[in-house]
XYZ file of C-alpha atoms in Angstrom:
450
model
C 28.967 137.867 84.059
C 28.195 138.811 87.642
C 30.992 140.219 89.758
C 31.000 138.305 93.043
C 34.128 139.914 94.451
C 32.017 141.954 96.853
C 30.693 138.821 98.575
C 32.311 138.228 101.980
C 34.635 135.299 102.494
C 32.789 132.300 104.044
C 35.488 132.082 106.729
C 34.899 135.725 107.715
C 31.154 135.102 107.739
C 31.693 132.097 110.027
C 33.806 134.149 112.442
C 31.172 136.897 112.503
C 28.381 134.402 113.089
C 30.325 132.715 115.882
C 30.801 136.120 117.510
C 27.066 136.730 117.434
C 26.513 133.226 118.828
C 28.764 133.910 121.827
C 26.945 137.204 122.427
C 23.643 135.331 122.455
C 25.065 132.787 124.902
C 25.828 135.597 127.344
C 22.741 137.729 126.737
C 19.761 135.464 126.088
C 19.602 133.798 129.534
C 19.112 137.249 131.095
C 16.371 138.158 128.630
C 14.535 134.852 129.026
C 14.801 134.630 132.825
C 11.189 135.671 133.485
C 9.656 134.673 130.164
C 7.857 131.369 129.465
C 10.518 130.652 126.874
C 13.778 128.723 127.010
C 17.167 129.187 125.397
C 16.910 125.876 123.457
C 13.673 127.043 121.784
C 15.369 130.230 120.579
C 18.437 128.291 119.365
C 16.353 125.821 117.368
C 14.348 128.644 115.807
C 17.540 130.490 114.857
C 18.969 127.316 113.325
C 15.808 126.698 111.332
C 15.921 130.249 110.013
C 19.629 130.113 109.186
C 19.469 126.822 107.274
C 16.366 127.975 105.407
C 18.417 130.652 103.636
C 19.090 129.730 99.996
C 22.762 130.686 100.425
C 23.211 127.912 103.016
C 23.505 124.645 101.129
C 24.568 122.353 103.975
C 21.810 120.072 105.249
C 22.785 118.871 108.763
C 20.685 115.697 108.806
C 22.179 113.272 111.391
C 21.863 110.237 109.149
C 24.145 111.889 106.585
C 26.844 112.601 109.182
C 26.690 109.643 111.615
C 30.202 109.916 113.062
C 30.079 113.702 113.470
C 26.667 113.426 115.128
C 27.918 110.843 117.611
C 31.082 112.759 118.515
C 29.506 116.209 118.764
C 26.654 115.028 120.984
C 29.124 113.000 123.058
C 31.241 116.092 123.756
C 28.260 118.232 124.743
C 26.962 115.566 127.129
C 30.251 115.017 128.980
C 30.699 118.764 129.504
C 27.151 118.980 130.867
C 27.792 116.043 133.204
C 30.863 117.722 134.693
C 28.890 120.936 135.200
C 26.038 119.052 136.857
C 28.339 117.278 139.308
C 30.302 120.396 140.253
C 27.235 122.410 141.225
C 25.714 119.861 143.618
C 26.044 121.158 147.171
C 24.546 118.099 148.822
C 27.071 115.695 150.323
C 26.828 112.208 148.869
C 25.218 109.553 151.003
C 22.554 106.942 150.402
C 19.866 108.544 152.547
C 20.066 112.155 151.347
C 20.168 110.996 147.704
C 17.005 108.906 148.121
C 15.115 110.794 145.409
C 17.925 109.971 142.965
C 17.813 106.241 143.661
C 14.058 106.212 143.188
C 14.257 107.938 139.815
C 17.134 105.706 138.704
C 16.100 102.390 140.191
C 12.338 102.512 139.590
C 11.336 105.274 137.189
C 14.024 104.711 134.569
C 13.744 100.879 134.222
C 9.944 101.155 134.120
C 10.274 103.868 131.475
C 12.576 101.726 129.328
C 10.224 98.758 129.634
C 7.099 100.797 128.818
C 8.694 102.586 125.840
C 10.099 99.315 124.452
C 6.693 97.633 124.690
C 4.983 100.634 123.110
C 7.417 100.764 120.188
C 7.598 96.992 119.734
C 3.843 96.522 119.692
C 2.640 99.996 118.697
C 5.083 100.589 115.825
C 5.912 96.976 115.058
C 9.633 97.605 115.422
C 12.100 94.743 115.951
C 12.722 94.299 119.658
C 16.395 95.225 119.383
C 15.465 98.529 117.735
C 12.650 99.132 120.249
C 15.088 98.621 123.150
C 17.624 100.976 121.524
C 14.992 103.691 121.194
C 13.747 103.058 124.732
C 17.265 103.382 126.135
C 17.765 106.563 124.109
C 14.513 108.152 125.239
C 14.402 107.136 128.911
C 17.204 109.310 130.406
C 16.533 112.858 131.570
C 18.899 115.035 129.561
C 21.709 116.829 131.460
C 22.147 119.399 128.674
C 18.658 120.773 128.042
C 17.526 120.400 131.666
C 19.574 123.374 132.904
C 16.476 125.413 133.793
C 15.270 122.765 136.254
C 18.661 121.997 137.781
C 20.329 123.356 140.894
C 22.085 126.712 140.773
C 25.848 127.327 140.847
C 27.944 125.983 143.751
C 27.077 127.533 147.137
C 24.195 129.538 145.666
C 21.554 127.873 147.855
C 19.412 126.948 144.831
C 19.115 123.265 145.688
C 15.622 122.231 146.691
C 14.520 118.604 146.433
C 13.092 119.028 142.922
C 16.163 120.690 141.450
C 18.509 118.287 143.221
C 16.526 115.249 142.106
C 16.450 116.272 138.444
C 20.145 117.266 138.446
C 21.413 114.078 140.082
C 19.095 111.934 137.954
C 20.352 113.590 134.759
C 23.933 113.146 135.930
C 23.699 109.412 136.619
C 21.064 108.051 134.260
C 22.970 108.886 131.085
C 25.632 106.425 132.152
C 23.150 103.826 133.369
C 21.236 103.875 130.071
C 24.269 102.488 128.279
C 23.783 98.838 129.363
C 20.412 98.868 127.586
C 21.957 100.394 124.458
C 24.453 97.536 124.469
C 21.619 95.094 125.109
C 19.992 96.282 121.883
C 23.288 95.940 120.010
C 23.790 92.427 121.397
C 20.272 91.338 120.439
C 20.742 92.707 116.920
C 24.058 90.861 116.585
C 22.640 87.442 117.553
C 19.307 87.813 115.740
C 18.606 84.671 113.698
C 21.404 82.734 115.409
C 21.641 80.538 118.469
C 24.498 82.473 120.026
C 24.214 83.221 123.741
C 24.495 86.813 124.817
C 23.161 87.247 128.366
C 26.222 86.183 130.376
C 28.616 88.394 128.438
C 26.204 91.337 128.427
C 25.461 91.154 132.156
C 29.000 90.432 133.363
C 30.796 92.859 131.063
C 28.345 95.560 130.013
C 26.526 95.809 133.344
C 28.767 94.673 136.201
C 32.184 95.639 134.854
C 31.420 98.799 132.918
C 29.125 100.301 135.566
C 31.290 99.264 138.529
C 34.578 100.258 136.912
C 33.060 103.547 135.740
C 32.072 104.481 139.294
C 35.408 103.453 140.839
C 37.553 105.037 138.120
C 35.526 108.247 138.197
C 35.901 108.482 141.970
C 39.666 107.887 141.832
C 40.179 110.480 139.096
C 38.030 113.011 140.965
C 39.997 112.438 144.148
C 43.284 112.827 142.260
C 42.217 116.122 140.698
C 40.871 117.296 144.052
C 44.204 116.585 145.748
C 46.213 118.316 143.000
C 43.872 121.308 143.045
C 43.343 121.887 146.751
C 45.668 119.827 148.936
C 49.209 119.801 147.548
C 51.683 122.399 148.951
C 50.370 125.944 148.561
C 52.775 127.128 145.877
C 52.008 124.308 143.456
C 48.351 123.440 143.924
C 46.187 124.028 140.884
C 43.718 126.308 142.686
C 46.504 128.903 142.762
C 46.183 129.306 138.991
C 42.649 130.616 139.306
C 41.998 128.947 135.953
C 38.670 127.143 135.858
C 39.770 125.245 132.743
C 40.977 122.589 135.172
C 37.362 121.385 135.130
C 37.570 120.831 131.371
C 40.824 118.932 131.906
C 39.163 116.722 134.525
C 36.260 116.069 132.149
C 38.420 114.968 129.247
C 40.889 112.973 131.360
C 38.098 111.163 133.179
C 36.215 110.338 130.005
C 39.326 109.358 128.082
C 40.883 107.115 130.731
C 37.651 105.325 131.539
C 36.860 104.712 127.883
C 40.389 103.327 127.446
C 39.672 100.664 130.073
C 36.248 100.028 128.492
C 33.858 101.298 131.109
C 31.117 103.918 130.991
C 32.727 107.316 130.544
C 29.493 109.262 131.052
C 29.027 107.709 134.471
C 32.690 108.262 135.337
C 32.626 111.964 134.409
C 29.713 112.705 136.731
C 31.285 110.714 139.584
C 34.576 112.550 138.949
C 32.765 115.873 139.248
C 31.063 114.890 142.521
C 34.371 113.649 143.987
C 36.189 116.763 142.737
C 33.589 118.980 144.412
C 33.842 116.974 147.639
C 37.621 117.621 147.843
C 37.002 121.191 149.083
C 33.311 122.039 149.009
C 33.538 125.662 150.147
C 36.468 126.884 148.056
C 35.699 129.776 145.671
C 37.591 127.935 142.942
C 34.617 125.579 142.694
C 32.570 128.521 141.407
C 35.221 129.409 138.832
C 35.377 125.856 137.545
C 31.614 125.682 137.251
C 31.440 129.011 135.402
C 33.973 127.899 132.781
C 32.231 124.562 132.337
C 28.842 126.220 131.987
C 30.101 128.675 129.365
C 31.662 125.923 127.254
C 28.516 123.838 127.620
C 26.230 126.665 126.511
C 28.317 127.452 123.432
C 28.486 123.785 122.417
C 24.773 123.344 123.125
C 23.827 126.341 120.998
C 25.918 125.077 118.079
C 24.252 121.679 118.332
C 20.747 123.138 118.574
C 21.368 125.400 115.595
C 22.234 122.252 113.644
C 19.117 120.544 115.014
C 17.021 123.453 113.781
C 18.726 123.047 110.405
C 17.945 119.336 110.402
C 14.274 120.070 111.068
C 13.973 122.276 107.966
C 16.063 119.776 105.983
C 13.507 116.996 106.258
C 14.373 115.272 109.540
C 10.687 114.836 110.394
C 9.485 113.906 106.900
C 9.266 110.137 107.653
C 7.171 110.745 110.789
C 3.507 109.780 110.667
C 0.580 110.936 112.784
C 0.729 107.596 114.600
C 4.363 108.335 115.470
C 3.309 111.732 116.793
C 0.767 110.010 119.045
C 3.442 107.643 120.333
C 5.731 110.610 121.027
C 2.961 112.294 123.039
C 2.383 109.117 125.061
C 6.093 108.858 125.889
C 6.270 112.461 127.117
C 2.832 112.949 128.657
C 2.011 109.504 130.007
C 5.001 107.191 130.420
C 7.441 109.584 132.090
C 4.905 111.231 134.443
C 3.328 107.912 135.453
C 6.631 106.080 135.989
C 7.937 109.151 137.812
C 5.031 109.124 140.238
C 5.406 105.360 140.737
C 9.076 105.820 141.563
C 8.281 108.597 144.024
C 5.474 106.711 145.739
C 6.090 106.897 149.475
C 8.780 109.551 149.112
C 8.478 112.369 151.659
C 7.574 115.353 149.457
C 4.374 117.204 148.703
C 2.386 116.343 145.593
C 3.471 119.508 143.776
C 7.109 118.492 144.072
C 6.397 114.936 142.971
C 4.431 116.122 139.937
C 7.239 118.496 138.972
C 9.860 115.760 139.284
C 7.727 113.378 137.262
C 6.839 115.899 134.562
C 10.254 117.344 133.762
C 11.815 114.246 132.234
C 13.374 116.357 129.506
C 14.630 114.545 126.399
C 17.458 116.061 124.396
C 21.094 115.729 123.397
C 21.635 112.449 125.234
C 18.861 110.846 123.159
C 20.631 111.934 119.978
C 23.918 110.490 121.212
C 22.553 107.083 122.159
C 20.655 106.703 118.904
C 23.728 107.734 116.882
C 25.931 105.342 118.859
C 23.481 102.477 118.477
C 22.945 102.967 114.742
C 26.722 103.205 114.247
C 27.170 99.805 115.916
C 24.190 97.775 114.667
C 22.026 97.252 111.624
C 18.601 98.821 112.047
C 15.904 99.000 109.368
C 14.196 102.336 108.764
C 16.877 104.536 110.328
C 15.279 107.649 108.787
C 12.069 106.986 110.686
C 13.963 106.336 113.912
C 15.778 109.667 113.634
C 12.491 111.358 112.760
C 10.763 109.925 115.839
C 13.587 110.860 118.224
C 13.843 114.310 116.621
C 10.109 114.808 117.072
C 10.203 113.724 120.724
C 13.136 116.050 121.466
C 11.397 118.933 119.682
C 8.159 118.308 121.578
C 10.082 118.079 124.856
C 11.930 121.320 124.168
C 8.654 123.114 123.411
C 6.559 121.495 126.162
C 9.088 121.811 128.951
C 10.632 125.042 127.682
C 7.320 126.896 127.670
C 6.302 125.634 131.116
C 9.577 125.561 133.052
C 9.717 129.253 134.040
C 6.168 129.596 135.440
C 6.264 126.184 137.143
C 9.651 126.671 138.808
C 8.763 130.217 139.898
C 5.505 128.891 141.365
C 7.438 126.160 143.160
C 9.842 128.731 144.618
C 6.971 130.853 145.925
C 5.299 127.757 147.369
C 8.444 127.171 149.424
C 8.598 130.795 150.550
C 11.415 131.839 148.210
C 11.386 134.954 146.081
C 12.463 133.860 142.563
C 13.655 137.417 141.857
C 15.712 137.796 145.052
C 18.858 136.443 143.366
C 18.838 139.265 140.810
C 18.597 141.907 143.545
C 21.422 140.300 145.513
C 23.602 139.898 142.446
C 23.251 143.546 141.473
C 24.443 144.611 144.927
C 27.712 142.672 144.964
C 30.816 143.099 142.820
C 31.979 139.487 142.998
C 30.322 136.111 142.416
C 30.300 135.205 146.099
C 29.749 138.663 147.506
C 33.335 139.477 148.502
C 35.046 142.821 148.140
C 38.585 143.010 146.703
C 40.025 143.297 150.210
C 37.983 140.341 151.462
C 39.002 138.206 148.496
C 42.664 139.059 148.970
C 42.429 138.400 152.685
C 40.823 135.022 152.092
C 43.504 134.124 149.551
C 46.173 135.089 152.075
C 44.619 132.904 154.740
C 44.405 129.935 152.356
C 48.078 130.331 151.388
C 49.101 130.622 155.036
C 47.264 127.378 155.811
C 49.080 125.696 152.872
């Protein structure tokens, strides 16, 4: 009989592993800053290695845990959406957000149409399933696209490419939902003569999009007033606690889902309105930092599980034909529809190509597929998960290996030194370059102004 008393308690092992995970969250971005390698690639590789150990018997295949998959991916996405909205320096108006409207109004619908046609004809999938996959694979992911997004608030890292990809990722996750519900509606009426268009368009499109925008704006304004504009002794900015951003995320998502509108869309709008309440306040930086840290931890947990799913047979149903379809979606459909959407836009060709190329697929795709499969009957769910998993893996590798050299080249093309931020950061003790005396003086002036 073997004495196993020396084996560590699984709970203690989990705590130790989580400690190492947090250390990696803090350390890896610094290590990978100049390398043609991204944090998601490392996380997936670590997950694959961890779940390959014979001692680890859990197999985190999404199809086996449909509810957990939907809820975990949902949480990661809404945190990323709040972070994306808080770090946008550009004031909202129709003209200055022109690149966003092009990517949302032209590129994304064309992408959904092209992917649906490819999957319906190329794979022979039912049209409802093809539309579900198209809606899942069309949005640029707000979670895994961090390396091509704008920098922290007031950092000055907001060129047209970074702004376009950040604002697109913030808004298109919410706008993909009508097409997910279209797929669900088509699946529900298949083989019947029930009408679906009026209800889908009036409720799922007009109401849920419109109410999501309005509710998100109102909640963002409310949090902005409580944080920055109530009397000095009681305003939330006095706490110095950036967790207020997490509160705004959860309240916005929860309240908007309660009234049955698109919570993803509302969270991003809440973040933009919250940022607009006092654009230059240092508390904006604190809120963004907290949000980013929570997002990175949640993202790493999810990607470790994705790596585990890969070695647990997630891709086993995928065929070589599916791999070809995945390549077409990433290398043809997104770049071509991106360039069509940007036709006539005032930017040089290098910027347009970068915007069109970095349509990163990731956590949002997992969420929409999980949501759709949890609300409709779809044949061959294993193959659907395999295809989406393959596309996300290919996107992580393709975009992760190219993002650093391409973005550094873009910075140099615009006359920016991509390493200047590191030099400046090492020379200042605080996030915004203030000394203790300056910070205290600024705080005193803010209090005096009430």
